[in-house]
Amino acid sequence: PSSSSSSSSSSSSSSSTPSSVVEAASAAAALAYPPPNPGRLEREFIDMLDDFARYGSRDIEAVADARYRALFEGVKAGTAEPAVANAFMIVFKDMVPIRVAGRMIYRHLRSVMEDHLEAMAEEEGRIVSETGLSSDQIHRGRRAFLALTEDDAGTTLTIDQLIDSGIVETAVELFGYDEFDEFVSAVDEGGSGLLDFERFMIGLQRCAEGSTSPECTVPYVLEEIAERMGPVNERRKTVPVDERKQKYSERYDDMVSSFAEWEDRVPTG
């Protein structure tokens, strides 16, 4: 009897093991991203996310508007996290309001990025023609410029912002100018008090050409600016990462709850 009981128990255990494995595999497949056999709506979501994945970090970092830049950074981060991408794919597939909104947001953000890339290429071409700087040097300059701007649009920098950041003092020191106003006049040749990125870069090149320190070049100054801007940018990040994650998680939960309540009001499709 004991042997029979043991055999029965062993048989039961061996028969249940494959079932458990199958269930675990099925659960894993359900959470996989991308799914092995995506349906029509899943394929639509995957294609949209893949479209955004082709934009590199360099393209995103150069987006002038801080709000759009944050959106693109969020999408980029999502493509690197299968669990996050899978969660959004599920709500895109199951909730019509999110699907409708997602399509609209996708088309808008794609248009914004394509316009940005076209404008950036044209602007970079003009700066290269005027200054002879390389694409990498211009990109470093753009990052420094965007770090200095305080408006969300990130398109202009005031002389006051330039002064308050300490960059004017840095540049005056590195370029070897004797007078503070002399440098400001050189970088803001028109005296408008406003600099867009193109004028900022050309102004720095003009300062380098008129500098009393021939060994001091624009690339060197940009490296120094980036190094000295580091502590400033860190101070701006006043909210700890965990708190930011919690805030966005709560927003996501609230959004899903709201859309679930609206589901019956939107036509299917």
Short mmCIF file of C-alpha atoms in Angstrom, two decimals:
data_model
loop_
_atom_site.label_atom_id
_atom_site.label_comp_id
_atom_site.label_asym_id
_atom_site.label_seq_id
_atom_site.Cartn_x
_atom_site.Cartn_y
_atom_site.Cartn_z
CA PRO A 1 0.00 0.00 0.00
CA SER A 2 2.81 2.31 0.86
CA SER A 3 4.52 1.61 -2.46
CA SER A 4 1.25 2.09 -4.31
CA SER A 5 0.64 5.41 -2.56
CA SER A 6 4.18 6.58 -3.35
CA SER A 7 3.79 5.56 -6.97
CA SER A 8 0.47 7.36 -7.19
CA SER A 9 1.97 10.49 -5.64
CA SER A 10 4.93 10.36 -8.02
CA SER A 11 2.62 9.87 -10.97
CA SER A 12 0.46 12.79 -9.86
CA SER A 13 3.53 14.98 -9.42
CA SER A 14 4.97 14.09 -12.82
CA SER A 15 1.65 14.64 -14.55
CA SER A 16 1.15 18.06 -12.94
CA THR A 17 4.65 19.31 -13.75
CA PRO A 18 4.13 19.66 -17.52
CA SER A 19 0.88 21.46 -16.87
CA SER A 20 2.63 23.95 -14.58
CA VAL A 21 5.34 24.49 -17.17
CA VAL A 22 2.76 25.12 -19.87
CA GLU A 23 0.89 27.57 -17.66
CA ALA A 24 4.10 29.43 -16.81
CA ALA A 25 5.09 29.53 -20.47
CA SER A 26 1.64 30.80 -21.42
CA ALA A 27 1.81 33.53 -18.77
CA ALA A 28 5.27 34.57 -19.96
CA ALA A 29 4.08 34.66 -23.57
CA ALA A 30 1.13 36.83 -22.58
CA LEU A 31 3.54 39.38 -21.10
CA ALA A 32 6.12 39.17 -23.88
CA TYR A 33 6.90 42.25 -25.95
CA PRO A 34 6.65 42.14 -28.83
CA PRO A 35 4.22 39.20 -28.75
CA PRO A 36 5.14 36.22 -30.96
CA ASN A 37 1.92 36.47 -33.01
CA PRO A 38 0.63 40.05 -32.78
CA GLY A 39 -2.90 40.86 -33.82
CA ARG A 40 -3.87 43.82 -36.00
CA LEU A 41 -4.02 46.38 -33.18
CA GLU A 42 -0.92 45.01 -31.50
CA ARG A 43 0.96 45.25 -34.80
CA GLU A 44 -0.20 48.85 -35.22
CA PHE A 45 1.14 49.76 -31.76
CA ILE A 46 4.45 47.95 -32.36
CA ASP A 47 4.94 49.75 -35.68
CA MET A 48 4.31 53.13 -34.04
CA LEU A 49 6.79 52.44 -31.25
CA ASP A 50 9.37 51.11 -33.73
CA ASP A 51 8.97 54.31 -35.74
CA PHE A 52 9.93 56.39 -32.70
CA ALA A 53 12.79 54.01 -31.84
CA ARG A 54 14.64 55.09 -35.00
CA TYR A 55 15.17 58.56 -33.53
CA GLY A 56 18.52 58.60 -31.78
CA SER A 57 19.41 60.24 -28.49
CA ARG A 58 21.21 62.96 -30.41
CA ASP A 59 18.04 63.82 -32.34
CA ILE A 60 15.99 63.97 -29.14
CA GLU A 61 18.54 65.99 -27.15
CA ALA A 62 18.46 68.66 -29.85
CA VAL A 63 14.67 69.22 -29.66
CA ALA A 64 14.35 72.83 -28.53
CA ASP A 65 10.98 72.60 -26.78
CA ALA A 66 11.56 71.06 -23.34
CA ARG A 67 8.03 69.63 -23.20
CA TYR A 68 8.36 67.77 -26.48
CA ARG A 69 11.87 66.69 -25.55
CA ALA A 70 10.49 65.09 -22.37
CA LEU A 71 7.80 63.28 -24.38
CA PHE A 72 10.32 61.87 -26.85
CA GLU A 73 12.63 60.85 -24.00
CA GLY A 74 9.72 59.04 -22.35
CA VAL A 75 8.82 57.15 -25.53
CA LYS A 76 12.49 56.28 -26.08
CA ALA A 77 12.76 54.95 -22.53
CA GLY A 78 9.58 52.94 -23.03
CA THR A 79 11.00 51.17 -26.08
CA ALA A 80 13.85 49.90 -23.89
CA GLU A 81 11.50 48.47 -21.24
CA PRO A 82 9.45 45.52 -22.57
CA ALA A 83 7.18 45.52 -19.51
CA VAL A 84 6.33 49.20 -20.01
CA ALA A 85 5.80 48.79 -23.75
CA ASN A 86 3.61 45.75 -23.14
CA ALA A 87 1.45 47.62 -20.61
CA PHE A 88 0.79 50.43 -23.07
CA MET A 89 0.16 47.95 -25.89
CA ILE A 90 -2.51 46.25 -23.80
CA VAL A 91 -4.39 49.46 -22.98
CA PHE A 92 -4.00 50.60 -26.63
CA LYS A 93 -5.62 47.35 -27.76
CA ASP A 94 -8.32 47.13 -25.08
CA MET A 95 -9.39 50.76 -24.57
CA VAL A 96 -10.82 52.64 -27.52
CA PRO A 97 -10.31 56.16 -26.08
CA ILE A 98 -6.61 55.48 -25.53
CA ARG A 99 -6.33 54.01 -29.01
CA VAL A 100 -7.90 57.08 -30.60
CA ALA A 101 -5.75 59.45 -28.53
CA GLY A 102 -2.64 57.35 -29.17
CA ARG A 103 -3.04 57.60 -32.93
CA MET A 104 -3.47 61.36 -32.74
CA ILE A 105 -0.45 61.79 -30.46
CA TYR A 106 1.66 59.54 -32.69
CA ARG A 107 0.87 61.54 -35.83
CA HIS A 108 1.51 64.84 -34.07
CA LEU A 109 4.81 63.83 -32.46
CA ARG A 110 6.05 62.28 -35.69
CA SER A 111 5.30 65.53 -37.53
CA VAL A 112 7.04 67.57 -34.81
CA MET A 113 10.19 65.42 -34.99
CA GLU A 114 10.36 65.40 -38.79
CA ASP A 115 10.00 69.20 -38.89
CA HIS A 116 12.65 69.50 -36.18
CA LEU A 117 15.13 67.29 -38.04
CA GLU A 118 14.65 69.23 -41.26
CA ALA A 119 15.06 72.62 -39.55
CA MET A 120 18.07 71.39 -37.56
CA ALA A 121 19.83 70.15 -40.69
CA GLU A 122 19.31 73.49 -42.44
CA GLU A 123 20.48 75.47 -39.39
CA GLU A 124 23.52 73.25 -38.93
CA GLY A 125 24.44 73.74 -42.59
CA ARG A 126 24.40 77.52 -42.17
CA ILE A 127 26.52 77.35 -39.00
CA VAL A 128 29.06 75.04 -40.65
CA SER A 129 29.27 77.40 -43.62
CA GLU A 130 29.77 80.43 -41.36
CA THR A 131 32.06 78.97 -38.70
CA GLY A 132 33.65 75.80 -40.06
CA LEU A 133 32.66 73.92 -36.89
CA SER A 134 32.00 70.18 -37.10
CA SER A 135 28.63 68.54 -36.56
CA ASP A 136 29.76 67.15 -33.19
CA GLN A 137 30.94 70.58 -32.04
CA ILE A 138 27.64 72.14 -33.06
CA HIS A 139 25.75 69.43 -31.18
CA ARG A 140 27.74 70.15 -28.01
CA GLY A 141 27.00 73.82 -28.50
CA ARG A 142 23.29 73.08 -28.87
CA ARG A 143 23.23 71.10 -25.64
CA ALA A 144 24.94 73.96 -23.81
CA PHE A 145 22.50 76.46 -25.33
CA LEU A 146 19.43 74.43 -24.36
CA ALA A 147 20.80 73.96 -20.83
CA LEU A 148 20.98 77.73 -20.51
CA THR A 149 17.49 78.55 -21.76
CA GLU A 150 14.74 78.73 -19.17
CA ASP A 151 11.67 79.02 -21.41
CA ASP A 152 10.00 75.76 -22.42
CA ALA A 153 10.32 76.60 -26.11
CA GLY A 154 14.11 76.72 -25.79
CA THR A 155 14.46 78.89 -28.87
CA THR A 156 16.03 82.06 -27.50
CA LEU A 157 18.54 83.02 -24.85
CA THR A 158 18.64 86.49 -23.36
CA ILE A 159 21.87 88.26 -22.56
CA ASP A 160 20.67 88.43 -18.96
CA GLN A 161 20.35 84.63 -18.88
CA LEU A 162 23.81 84.34 -20.39
CA ILE A 163 25.19 86.62 -17.67
CA ASP A 164 23.28 84.99 -14.79
CA SER A 165 24.50 81.52 -15.80
CA GLY A 166 28.11 82.59 -15.38
CA ILE A 167 28.88 81.65 -18.98
CA VAL A 168 29.76 85.22 -19.96
CA GLU A 169 32.30 85.32 -17.14
CA THR A 170 33.67 81.96 -18.29
CA ALA A 171 33.91 83.04 -21.92
CA VAL A 172 35.48 86.40 -21.06
CA GLU A 173 38.09 84.58 -19.02
CA LEU A 174 38.82 81.92 -21.66
CA PHE A 175 38.75 84.20 -24.68
CA GLY A 176 40.97 86.71 -22.89
CA TYR A 177 38.71 89.76 -23.20
CA ASP A 178 39.67 92.72 -21.03
CA GLU A 179 36.16 94.16 -20.85
CA PHE A 180 32.91 92.40 -20.04
CA ASP A 181 30.91 94.67 -22.37
CA GLU A 182 33.37 94.03 -25.17
CA PHE A 183 32.52 90.34 -25.17
CA VAL A 184 28.77 90.95 -24.92
CA SER A 185 28.93 93.34 -27.88
CA ALA A 186 30.82 90.77 -29.92
CA VAL A 187 28.47 87.87 -29.22
CA ASP A 188 25.33 90.03 -29.66
CA GLU A 189 26.43 92.05 -32.65
CA GLY A 190 22.97 93.45 -33.37
CA GLY A 191 22.43 94.51 -29.78
CA SER A 192 18.96 92.92 -29.61
CA GLY A 193 19.57 91.27 -26.25
CA LEU A 194 18.24 87.97 -27.64
CA LEU A 195 20.18 85.09 -29.14
CA ASP A 196 18.84 82.12 -31.02
CA PHE A 197 21.12 79.10 -31.34
CA GLU A 198 22.53 80.09 -34.71
CA ARG A 199 23.46 83.58 -33.51
CA PHE A 200 24.86 82.09 -30.29
CA MET A 201 27.27 79.82 -32.19
CA ILE A 202 28.27 82.43 -34.75
CA GLY A 203 28.74 84.94 -31.93
CA LEU A 204 31.09 82.57 -30.10
CA GLN A 205 33.06 82.05 -33.30
CA ARG A 206 33.29 85.81 -33.77
CA CYS A 207 34.59 86.14 -30.21
CA ALA A 208 37.19 83.46 -30.85
CA GLU A 209 38.42 85.27 -33.93
CA GLY A 210 38.78 88.51 -31.96
CA SER A 211 40.27 86.83 -28.91
CA THR A 212 43.63 87.74 -27.44
CA SER A 213 44.15 84.03 -26.74
CA PRO A 214 44.72 82.38 -30.13
CA GLU A 215 44.87 78.91 -28.56
CA CYS A 216 41.34 79.34 -27.16
CA THR A 217 38.85 77.93 -29.67
CA VAL A 218 35.06 77.61 -29.69
CA PRO A 219 35.19 73.81 -29.11
CA TYR A 220 37.40 74.36 -26.05
CA VAL A 221 35.06 77.01 -24.68
CA LEU A 222 32.04 74.74 -25.27
CA GLU A 223 33.71 71.93 -23.33
CA GLU A 224 34.37 74.30 -20.45
CA ILE A 225 30.78 75.56 -20.58
CA ALA A 226 29.43 71.99 -20.50
CA GLU A 227 31.67 71.13 -17.53
CA ARG A 228 30.67 74.22 -15.58
CA MET A 229 26.99 73.80 -16.44
CA GLY A 230 26.96 70.30 -14.89
CA PRO A 231 26.38 71.41 -11.28
CA VAL A 232 23.74 73.90 -12.45
CA ASN A 233 21.78 71.21 -14.27
CA GLU A 234 22.05 68.86 -11.29
CA ARG A 235 20.58 71.50 -9.00
CA ARG A 236 17.63 71.87 -11.36
CA LYS A 237 16.77 68.20 -10.85
CA THR A 238 15.24 68.86 -7.45
CA VAL A 239 12.82 65.91 -7.46
CA PRO A 240 14.42 62.51 -6.67
CA VAL A 241 14.09 59.80 -9.32
CA ASP A 242 11.90 57.57 -7.13
CA GLU A 243 9.48 60.42 -6.48
CA ARG A 244 9.29 61.22 -10.20
CA LYS A 245 8.59 57.55 -10.99
CA GLN A 246 5.87 57.42 -8.35
CA LYS A 247 4.28 60.60 -9.70
CA TYR A 248 4.20 59.26 -13.26
CA SER A 249 2.92 55.88 -12.07
CA GLU A 250 0.02 57.57 -10.28
CA ARG A 251 -0.74 59.66 -13.36
CA TYR A 252 -0.78 56.52 -15.51
CA ASP A 253 -3.18 54.75 -13.11
CA ASP A 254 -5.48 57.78 -13.02
CA MET A 255 -5.41 58.02 -16.81
CA VAL A 256 -6.36 54.36 -17.28
CA SER A 257 -9.20 54.70 -14.75
CA SER A 258 -10.55 57.80 -16.50
CA PHE A 259 -10.42 56.22 -19.94
CA ALA A 260 -12.14 53.11 -18.63
CA GLU A 261 -15.03 55.28 -17.46
CA TRP A 262 -15.23 56.96 -20.88
CA GLU A 263 -15.07 53.70 -22.87
CA ASP A 264 -18.82 53.48 -23.47
CA ARG A 265 -18.97 57.01 -24.89
CA VAL A 266 -16.58 56.40 -27.79
CA PRO A 267 -17.46 54.43 -30.96
CA THR A 268 -15.51 51.20 -31.44
CA GLY A 269 -12.88 50.89 -34.17
#
